[in-house]
Tab-separated table of N, CA and C in Angstrom:
chain	number	residue	atom	x	y	z
A	869	MET	N	1.080	-1.251	-0.066
A	869	MET	CA	0.399	-0.223	-0.283
A	869	MET	C	1.024	1.242	0.118
A	870	LYS	N	0.291	2.097	-1.258
A	870	LYS	CA	1.600	3.630	-1.129
A	870	LYS	C	0.049	4.484	-0.421
A	871	PHE	N	1.015	5.218	0.290
A	871	PHE	CA	0.117	6.541	0.925
A	871	PHE	C	0.622	7.677	0.238
A	872	SER	N	-0.540	8.518	0.139
A	872	SER	CA	-0.721	9.603	-0.723
A	872	SER	C	0.169	11.090	0.912
A	873	LYS	N	-0.017	12.337	0.098
A	873	LYS	CA	0.945	12.977	1.092
A	873	LYS	C	-0.242	13.284	2.089
A	874	HIS	N	-1.449	13.199	1.930
A	874	HIS	CA	-2.634	13.784	2.337
A	874	HIS	C	-2.920	12.217	3.685
A	875	GLN	N	-2.821	11.269	3.078
A	875	GLN	CA	-2.884	10.412	4.546
A	875	GLN	C	-1.919	10.031	4.849
A	876	PHE	N	-0.359	10.400	4.411
A	876	PHE	CA	0.314	10.132	5.550
A	876	PHE	C	0.383	11.167	6.680
A	877	THR	N	-0.093	13.001	6.255
A	877	THR	CA	-0.961	13.491	7.884
A	877	THR	C	-2.102	13.305	8.329
A	878	GLU	N	-3.124	12.304	7.780
A	878	GLU	CA	-3.656	11.202	8.173
A	878	GLU	C	-3.296	10.367	9.469
A	879	VAL	N	-2.067	9.200	9.014
A	879	VAL	CA	-1.675	8.825	9.512
A	879	VAL	C	-1.008	9.591	10.977
A	880	ALA	N	-0.386	10.764	10.249
A	880	ALA	CA	0.242	11.317	11.880
A	880	ALA	C	-0.612	11.270	12.556
A	881	PHE	N	-1.551	12.283	12.141
A	881	PHE	CA	-2.859	12.855	13.510
A	881	PHE	C	-3.186	11.141	14.024
A	882	ILE	N	-3.526	10.110	13.363
A	882	ILE	CA	-3.474	9.178	14.523
A	882	ILE	C	-2.931	9.094	15.366
A	883	PHE	N	-1.305	8.431	14.987
A	883	PHE	CA	0.262	8.498	15.868
A	883	PHE	C	-0.362	9.115	16.893
A	884	GLU	N	-0.422	10.356	16.867
A	884	GLU	CA	-0.426	11.757	17.750
A	884	GLU	C	-1.230	11.192	18.560
A	885	ARG	N	-2.471	10.924	18.081
A	885	ARG	CA	-3.549	10.636	18.805
A	885	ARG	C	-3.194	9.133	19.577
A	886	ALA	N	-2.615	8.408	19.322
A	886	ALA	CA	-2.480	7.184	20.069
A	886	ALA	C	-1.858	8.109	20.844
A	887	ASN	N	-0.702	8.147	20.827
A	887	ASN	CA	-0.053	9.130	21.985
A	887	ASN	C	-0.135	10.037	22.752
A	888	GLY	N	-1.695	10.491	22.999
A	888	GLY	CA	-2.432	11.290	24.082
A	888	GLY	C	-2.263	12.158	23.350
A	889	SER	N	-1.653	12.843	22.804
A	889	SER	CA	-1.106	14.200	22.020
A	889	SER	C	-3.065	14.860	21.755
A	890	SER	N	-2.916	15.584	22.138
A	890	SER	CA	-5.143	16.690	21.770
A	890	SER	C	-4.638	17.104	20.287
A	891	HIS	N	-5.582	16.963	19.768
A	891	HIS	CA	-5.954	18.048	18.157
A	891	HIS	C	-6.635	18.837	18.398
A	892	SER	N	-6.444	19.939	17.434
A	892	SER	CA	-7.569	20.835	17.071
A	892	SER	C	-8.754	19.842	16.544
A	893	GLU	N	-10.157	21.024	16.182
A	893	GLU	CA	-11.180	20.167	15.471
A	893	GLU	C	-10.731	20.373	14.397
A	894	TYR	N	-10.289	20.722	13.579
A	894	TYR	CA	-9.794	20.593	12.403
A	894	TYR	C	-9.018	18.910	12.108
A	895	GLU	N	-8.208	18.691	13.265
A	895	GLU	CA	-7.587	17.797	12.978
A	895	GLU	C	-8.187	16.106	12.980
A	896	LYS	N	-8.930	16.535	14.161
A	896	LYS	CA	-9.880	15.511	14.173
A	896	LYS	C	-10.907	15.477	13.607
A	897	GLN	N	-11.597	16.543	12.718
A	897	GLN	CA	-12.087	16.214	11.858
A	897	GLN	C	-11.609	15.163	10.525
A	898	ILE	N	-9.999	15.524	10.345
A	898	ILE	CA	-8.998	14.449	9.719
A	898	ILE	C	-9.438	13.238	10.039
A	899	ILE	N	-9.042	13.104	11.249
A	899	ILE	CA	-9.325	11.486	11.894
A	899	ILE	C	-10.438	10.817	11.645
A	900	ALA	N	-11.223	11.457	11.741
A	900	ALA	CA	-12.890	10.895	11.865
A	900	ALA	C	-12.777	11.024	10.692
A	901	GLU	N	-12.879	11.273	9.634
A	901	GLU	CA	-13.476	10.920	8.362
A	901	GLU	C	-11.960	9.860	7.598
A	902	SER	N	-11.084	9.672	7.948
A	902	SER	CA	-9.973	8.805	7.712
A	902	SER	C	-10.529	7.269	7.928
A	903	LYS	N	-10.094	6.650	7.015
A	903	LYS	CA	-10.989	5.351	6.341
A	903	LYS	C	-9.219	4.253	6.758
A	904	LEU	N	-8.150	5.250	7.245
A	904	LEU	CA	-7.167	4.748	7.655
A	904	LEU	C	-7.387	3.915	9.520
A	905	THR	N	-8.385	5.029	9.858
A	905	THR	CA	-8.553	4.507	11.189
A	905	THR	C	-9.076	2.999	11.493
A	906	GLU	N	-9.169	2.274	10.524
A	906	GLU	CA	-9.348	0.526	10.485
A	906	GLU	C	-8.308	0.008	10.735
A	907	TYR	N	-7.386	0.703	10.903
A	907	TYR	CA	-6.049	-0.246	10.827
A	907	TYR	C	-5.408	0.275	12.289
A	908	GLU	N	-4.874	-0.894	12.845
A	908	GLU	CA	-4.338	-0.497	13.981
A	908	GLU	C	-3.078	0.592	13.612
A	909	THR	N	-2.118	1.008	14.398
A	909	THR	CA	-0.953	1.997	14.113
A	909	THR	C	-0.036	1.243	13.913
A	910	SER	N	0.084	-0.320	14.189
A	910	SER	CA	1.115	-0.972	14.350
A	910	SER	C	1.223	-0.990	12.614
A	911	GLU	N	0.020	-1.923	12.665
A	911	GLU	CA	-0.212	-1.890	10.819
A	911	GLU	C	0.092	-0.822	10.430
A	912	LEU	N	-0.030	0.023	10.305
A	912	LEU	CA	0.220	1.232	9.766
A	912	LEU	C	1.985	2.158	9.635
A	913	GLU	N	2.202	1.593	10.475
A	913	GLU	CA	4.079	1.924	10.634
A	913	GLU	C	4.303	0.388	10.162
A	914	ARG	N	4.020	-0.267	9.679
A	914	ARG	CA	4.659	-1.553	8.954
A	914	ARG	C	4.209	-1.189	7.385
A	915	LEU	N	3.373	-0.706	7.009
A	915	LEU	CA	2.928	-0.572	6.008
A	915	LEU	C	3.897	0.472	5.729
A	916	ILE	N	3.994	1.526	6.049
A	916	ILE	CA	5.444	3.145	6.001
A	916	ILE	C	6.910	2.150	5.432
A	917	VAL	N	7.067	1.548	6.967
A	917	VAL	CA	8.460	1.185	6.610
A	917	VAL	C	8.986	0.304	5.809
A	918	ASP	N	8.126	-0.911	5.760
A	918	ASP	CA	7.782	-1.276	4.218
A	918	ASP	C	8.087	-0.756	3.026
A	919	GLY	N	6.982	0.055	3.122
A	919	GLY	CA	7.188	1.109	1.631
A	919	GLY	C	8.059	1.758	1.646
A	920	ILE	N	9.083	2.109	2.737
A	920	ILE	CA	10.260	2.770	2.390
A	920	ILE	C	11.796	1.662	2.202
A	921	SER	N	11.462	0.513	2.796
A	921	SER	CA	12.398	-0.612	2.680
A	921	SER	C	12.374	-0.962	1.102
A	922	ASN	N	10.774	-1.115	0.679
A	922	ASN	CA	10.927	-1.731	-0.540
A	922	ASN	C	10.963	-0.815	-1.831
A	923	GLY	N	11.521	0.497	-1.349
A	923	GLY	CA	11.636	1.567	-2.585
A	923	GLY	C	10.266	2.146	-3.342
A	924	ILE	N	9.219	1.927	-2.498
A	924	ILE	CA	7.690	2.271	-2.943
A	924	ILE	C	7.556	4.023	-2.925
A	925	TYR	N	8.414	4.531	-2.098
A	925	TYR	CA	8.452	6.015	-1.764
A	925	TYR	C	9.922	6.631	-3.049
A	926	LYS	N	9.727	6.785	-4.418
A	926	LYS	CA	11.226	6.698	-5.105
A	926	LYS	C	11.515	8.262	-5.004
A	927	GLU	N	10.432	9.312	-4.935
A	927	GLU	CA	10.475	10.830	-4.756
A	927	GLU	C	10.858	11.291	-3.301
A	928	GLU	N	11.585	12.210	-2.928
A	928	GLU	CA	12.469	12.455	-1.951
A	928	GLU	C	11.166	13.049	-1.181
A	929	GLU	N	9.981	14.073	-1.683
A	929	GLU	CA	9.604	14.351	-1.019
A	929	GLU	C	7.721	13.703	-0.433
A	930	GLU	N	8.468	12.408	-1.317
A	930	GLU	CA	7.163	11.348	-0.285
A	930	GLU	C	7.816	10.692	0.533
A	931	ARG	N	9.030	10.672	0.372
A	931	ARG	CA	10.017	9.631	1.577
A	931	ARG	C	10.012	10.890	3.270
A	932	ILE	N	10.214	12.351	2.737
A	932	ILE	CA	9.674	13.083	3.938
A	932	ILE	C	8.960	13.067	4.631
A	933	SER	N	7.735	12.791	3.172
A	933	SER	CA	6.505	12.609	4.396
A	933	SER	C	6.461	11.671	5.282
A	934	ALA	N	6.826	10.099	4.713
A	934	ALA	CA	6.902	9.390	5.300
A	934	ALA	C	7.669	9.235	6.115
A	935	TYR	N	8.610	9.933	6.765
A	935	TYR	CA	9.836	9.886	7.778
A	935	TYR	C	8.902	10.886	8.682
A	936	TRP	N	8.547	11.688	8.377
A	936	TRP	CA	8.038	12.906	9.024
A	936	TRP	C	6.660	12.199	9.699
A	937	THR	N	5.817	11.437	8.888
A	937	THR	CA	4.573	10.687	9.633
A	937	THR	C	5.326	9.180	10.652
A	938	LEU	N	6.243	8.910	10.097
A	938	LEU	CA	7.212	7.574	11.304
A	938	LEU	C	7.465	8.617	12.852
A	939	SER	N	7.966	9.877	12.500
A	939	SER	CA	8.500	10.144	13.591
A	939	SER	C	7.141	10.594	14.982
A	940	LYS	N	6.281	10.192	14.167
A	940	LYS	CA	5.041	10.869	15.182
A	940	LYS	C	4.596	9.380	15.950
A	941	ILE	N	5.241	8.491	16.229
A	941	ILE	CA	4.943	7.270	16.655
A	941	ILE	C	5.936	7.480	17.595
A	942	GLY	N	6.603	7.824	18.006
A	942	GLY	CA	7.271	8.059	18.966
A	942	GLY	C	8.284	6.356	19.227
A	943	ASN	N	8.413	5.259	18.590
A	943	ASN	CA	8.869	3.701	18.961
A	943	ASN	C	10.062	3.926	17.984
A	944	ARG	N	10.860	3.771	19.707
A	944	ARG	CA	12.254	3.867	19.528
A	944	ARG	C	13.111	2.469	18.810
A	945	ASN	N	12.259	1.716	18.370
A	945	ASN	CA	12.641	0.405	17.898
A	945	ASN	C	12.946	0.569	16.332
A	946	LEU	N	12.284	1.971	16.115
A	946	LEU	CA	12.720	2.614	14.753
A	946	LEU	C	13.689	3.141	14.661
A	947	ILE	N	15.142	3.255	15.203
A	947	ILE	CA	16.434	4.177	15.117
A	947	ILE	C	16.985	3.978	14.410
A	948	SER	N	17.245	2.446	14.476
A	948	SER	CA	17.650	1.827	13.652
A	948	SER	C	17.407	1.275	12.328
A	949	ASP	N	16.059	1.826	12.093
A	949	ASP	CA	15.387	2.362	10.575
A	949	ASP	C	16.036	3.494	10.284
A	950	PHE	N	15.487	4.532	10.982
A	950	PHE	CA	15.865	5.875	10.485
A	950	PHE	C	17.513	5.787	10.238
A	951	GLN	N	18.307	5.567	11.102
A	951	GLN	CA	19.856	5.273	10.980
A	951	GLN	C	20.435	4.542	9.609
A	952	LYS	N	19.476	3.599	9.375
A	952	LYS	CA	20.463	3.396	7.729
A	952	LYS	C	19.417	3.952	6.884
A	953	TRP	N	18.105	4.914	6.819
A	953	TRP	CA	17.890	5.683	6.227
A	953	TRP	C	18.623	7.089	6.115
A	954	LEU	N	19.207	7.826	7.052
A	954	LEU	CA	20.139	8.299	7.467
A	954	LEU	C	21.227	8.613	6.233
A	955	ASN	N	21.660	7.374	6.231
A	955	ASN	CA	23.005	6.954	5.896
A	955	ASN	C	22.300	7.148	4.344
A	956	ILE	N	21.244	6.318	3.870
A	956	ILE	CA	21.508	6.484	1.909
A	956	ILE	C	20.954	7.632	1.471
A	957	GLU	N	20.120	8.589	2.884
A	957	GLU	CA	19.366	10.193	2.093
A	957	GLU	C	21.069	10.669	1.974
A	958	LEU	N	21.701	10.522	2.782
A	958	LEU	CA	23.051	11.782	3.135
A	958	LEU	C	23.861	11.015	2.148
A	959	GLU	N	24.349	10.103	1.677
A	959	GLU	CA	24.729	9.297	0.832
A	959	GLU	C	24.306	9.810	-1.113
A	960	ASN	N	23.196	10.031	-0.756
A	960	ASN	CA	22.308	10.849	-1.866
A	960	ASN	C	22.302	11.944	-2.007
A	961	ASP	N	22.687	12.207	-1.023
A	961	ASP	CA	23.002	14.141	-1.098
A	961	ASP	C	21.355	15.146	-1.025
A	962	ASN	N	20.116	13.817	-0.425
A	962	ASN	CA	19.513	14.382	0.138
A	962	ASN	C	19.323	15.151	1.040
A	963	SER	N	19.736	16.805	1.154
A	963	SER	CA	19.476	17.846	2.500
A	963	SER	C	18.250	17.449	2.653
A	964	ILE	N	16.952	17.422	2.385
A	964	ILE	CA	15.943	17.768	3.318
A	964	ILE	C	15.182	16.502	3.958
A	965	ALA	N	15.519	15.037	3.316
A	965	ALA	CA	15.485	14.010	3.904
A	965	ALA	C	16.018	14.040	4.761
A	966	VAL	N	17.390	14.353	4.640
A	966	VAL	CA	18.289	13.810	5.945
A	966	VAL	C	17.867	15.002	7.164
A	967	PHE	N	18.159	16.133	7.158
A	967	PHE	CA	16.819	16.931	8.020
A	967	PHE	C	16.051	16.498	8.390
A	968	GLN	N	14.853	15.952	8.348
A	968	GLN	CA	13.848	15.266	8.510
A	968	GLN	C	14.128	13.739	9.607
A	969	LEU	N	14.976	13.128	8.822
A	969	LEU	CA	15.663	12.059	9.592
A	969	LEU	C	16.216	12.870	10.459
A	970	LEU	N	17.092	13.423	10.880
A	970	LEU	CA	17.490	14.143	12.243
A	970	LEU	C	16.537	14.360	12.609
A	971	ILE	N	15.415	15.318	13.016
A	971	ILE	CA	14.526	15.736	13.770
A	971	ILE	C	13.806	14.454	13.978
A	972	ALA	N	13.328	13.536	13.431
A	972	ALA	CA	13.355	11.976	13.767
A	972	ALA	C	13.675	11.751	14.463
A	973	LEU	N	14.854	11.113	14.270
A	973	LEU	CA	15.828	10.686	15.665
A	973	LEU	C	15.861	11.235	16.535
A	974	ASP	N	15.841	13.278	17.179
A	974	ASP	CA	16.143	13.791	17.914
A	974	ASP	C	14.896	13.544	18.973
A	975	ARG	N	13.758	13.224	17.876
A	975	ARG	CA	12.422	13.819	18.772
A	975	ARG	C	12.297	11.987	20.062
A	976	LEU	N	13.398	10.771	19.005
A	976	LEU	CA	13.827	9.973	20.038
A	976	LEU	C	14.710	9.853	21.035
A	977	GLU	N	14.968	11.278	20.996
A	977	GLU	CA	16.666	11.227	22.207
A	977	GLU	C	17.340	11.032	21.734
A	978	GLU	N	17.973	10.651	20.552
A	978	GLU	CA	18.967	10.274	19.511
A	978	GLU	C	19.671	11.938	20.092
A	979	PRO	N	20.926	11.690	20.322
A	979	PRO	CA	21.896	12.587	20.201
A	979	PRO	C	22.417	12.774	18.547
A	980	VAL	N	21.346	13.118	17.468
A	980	VAL	CA	21.692	13.708	16.801
A	980	VAL	C	22.666	15.377	16.312
A	981	PHE	N	21.634	16.399	16.890
A	981	PHE	CA	22.527	17.315	16.393
A	981	PHE	C	23.520	17.965	17.330
A	982	ASN	N	24.663	18.464	16.910
A	982	ASN	CA	26.059	18.987	17.850
A	982	ASN	C	25.396	19.778	19.127
A	983	LYS	N	25.998	20.459	20.105
A	983	LYS	CA	25.386	20.833	21.271
A	983	LYS	C	25.575	22.323	21.063
A	984	THR	N	26.433	22.848	19.930
A	984	THR	CA	26.558	24.116	19.659
A	984	THR	C	25.862	24.622	19.333
A	985	ARG	N	25.142	23.920	18.335
A	985	ARG	CA	23.910	24.351	17.408
A	985	ARG	C	22.808	25.528	18.395
A	986	THR	N	22.402	26.380	18.224
A	986	THR	CA	21.151	27.392	19.170
A	986	THR	C	20.186	26.979	17.958
A	987	GLY	N	19.938	26.044	17.342
A	987	GLY	CA	18.579	26.362	16.513
A	987	GLY	C	18.739	25.102	15.289
A	988	GLN	N	17.772	24.708	15.073
A	988	GLN	CA	17.389	23.060	13.724
A	988	GLN	C	16.793	23.710	12.636
A	989	GLY	N	17.185	24.076	11.795
A	989	GLY	CA	16.538	24.039	10.178
A	989	GLY	C	17.203	23.437	8.851
A	990	ALA	N	16.153	23.443	8.862
A	990	ALA	CA	15.983	22.786	7.180
A	990	ALA	C	17.068	23.539	6.011
A	991	ASN	N	17.385	24.994	6.100
A	991	ASN	CA	18.019	25.647	5.664
A	991	ASN	C	19.276	25.551	5.483
A	992	GLU	N	20.059	24.939	6.545
A	992	GLU	CA	20.971	24.756	7.599
A	992	GLU	C	21.763	23.940	7.030
A	993	THR	N	21.716	23.805	5.443
A	993	THR	CA	22.333	22.152	4.768
A	993	THR	C	23.542	21.941	5.750
A	994	GLU	N	24.540	22.773	5.773
A	994	GLU	CA	25.694	22.333	5.958
A	994	GLU	C	26.161	21.492	7.214
A	995	LEU	N	24.918	22.289	8.308
A	995	LEU	CA	25.505	21.927	9.554
A	995	LEU	C	24.656	20.616	9.511
A	996	ASN	N	23.696	20.460	8.711
A	996	ASN	CA	22.989	19.221	9.250
A	996	ASN	C	23.802	18.241	8.382
A	997	ILE	N	24.246	18.163	7.310
A	997	ILE	CA	25.375	17.390	6.984
A	997	ILE	C	25.755	16.938	7.748
A	998	ARG	N	26.841	17.853	8.304
A	998	ARG	CA	27.695	18.111	8.689
A	998	ARG	C	27.070	16.844	10.597
A	999	ASP	N	26.141	17.059	11.042
A	999	ASP	CA	26.324	17.043	12.212
A	999	ASP	C	25.174	14.817	11.797
A	1000	ALA	N	24.862	14.842	10.674
A	1000	ALA	CA	24.023	13.651	10.617
A	1000	ALA	C	25.453	12.441	10.073
A	1001	LYS	N	26.503	13.431	9.953
A	1001	LYS	CA	27.762	12.154	9.749
A	1001	LYS	C	28.766	12.205	10.911
A	1002	GLN	N	28.839	13.116	11.882
A	1002	GLN	CA	29.103	12.955	12.572
A	1002	GLN	C	28.524	11.845	13.520
A	1003	TYR	N	27.066	12.007	13.775
A	1003	TYR	CA	25.921	11.149	14.118
A	1003	TYR	C	26.046	9.564	13.608
A	1004	LEU	N	26.066	9.625	12.682
A	1004	LEU	CA	26.293	8.132	12.006
A	1004	LEU	C	27.984	7.670	12.234
A	1005	ASN	N	29.271	8.252	11.993
A	1005	ASN	CA	30.425	7.905	12.273
A	1005	ASN	C	30.382	7.313	14.181
A	1006	LYS	N	29.790	8.477	15.134
A	1006	LYS	CA	29.302	7.973	16.060
A	1006	LYS	C	29.258	6.619	16.663
A	1007	TYR	N	27.983	6.106	15.787
A	1007	TYR	CA	27.246	4.896	16.367
A	1007	TYR	C	27.724	3.671	14.708
A	1008	SER	N	28.065	4.159	14.614
A	1008	SER	CA	28.978	3.406	13.096
A	1008	SER	C	27.551	2.941	12.327
A	1009	CYS	N	26.921	3.468	11.546
A	1009	CYS	CA	25.927	2.974	11.273
A	1009	CYS	C	26.400	2.758	9.528
């Protein structure tokens, strides 16, 4: 199953709800109208992971949405997957995907950003690349 950008948003809201996050009325409406609520969160997670791993999401923008969505589940078991994908995206010079993976790992309390940084932004390409390389070298990914 390949998710669209809109479906990734639906799944992200479903993951957040499962983690106890409160939502706006708009977000609640998206969840209520979603046919994806018929799936268990673990099944949605597996479908996205399998989709990324099997190369279903060929465009960087699609993978960014997938990484963003998975970052909402808060599953530390995904750390090794995020590390593997970070390495791939780094090798392919996909700087926005690298940034999204750094954010996903950071949400799981992984020390991905250099302690001297005062902020994190997608437009800080050189710093993000540096931090990704340092992180991967530190953990031998």
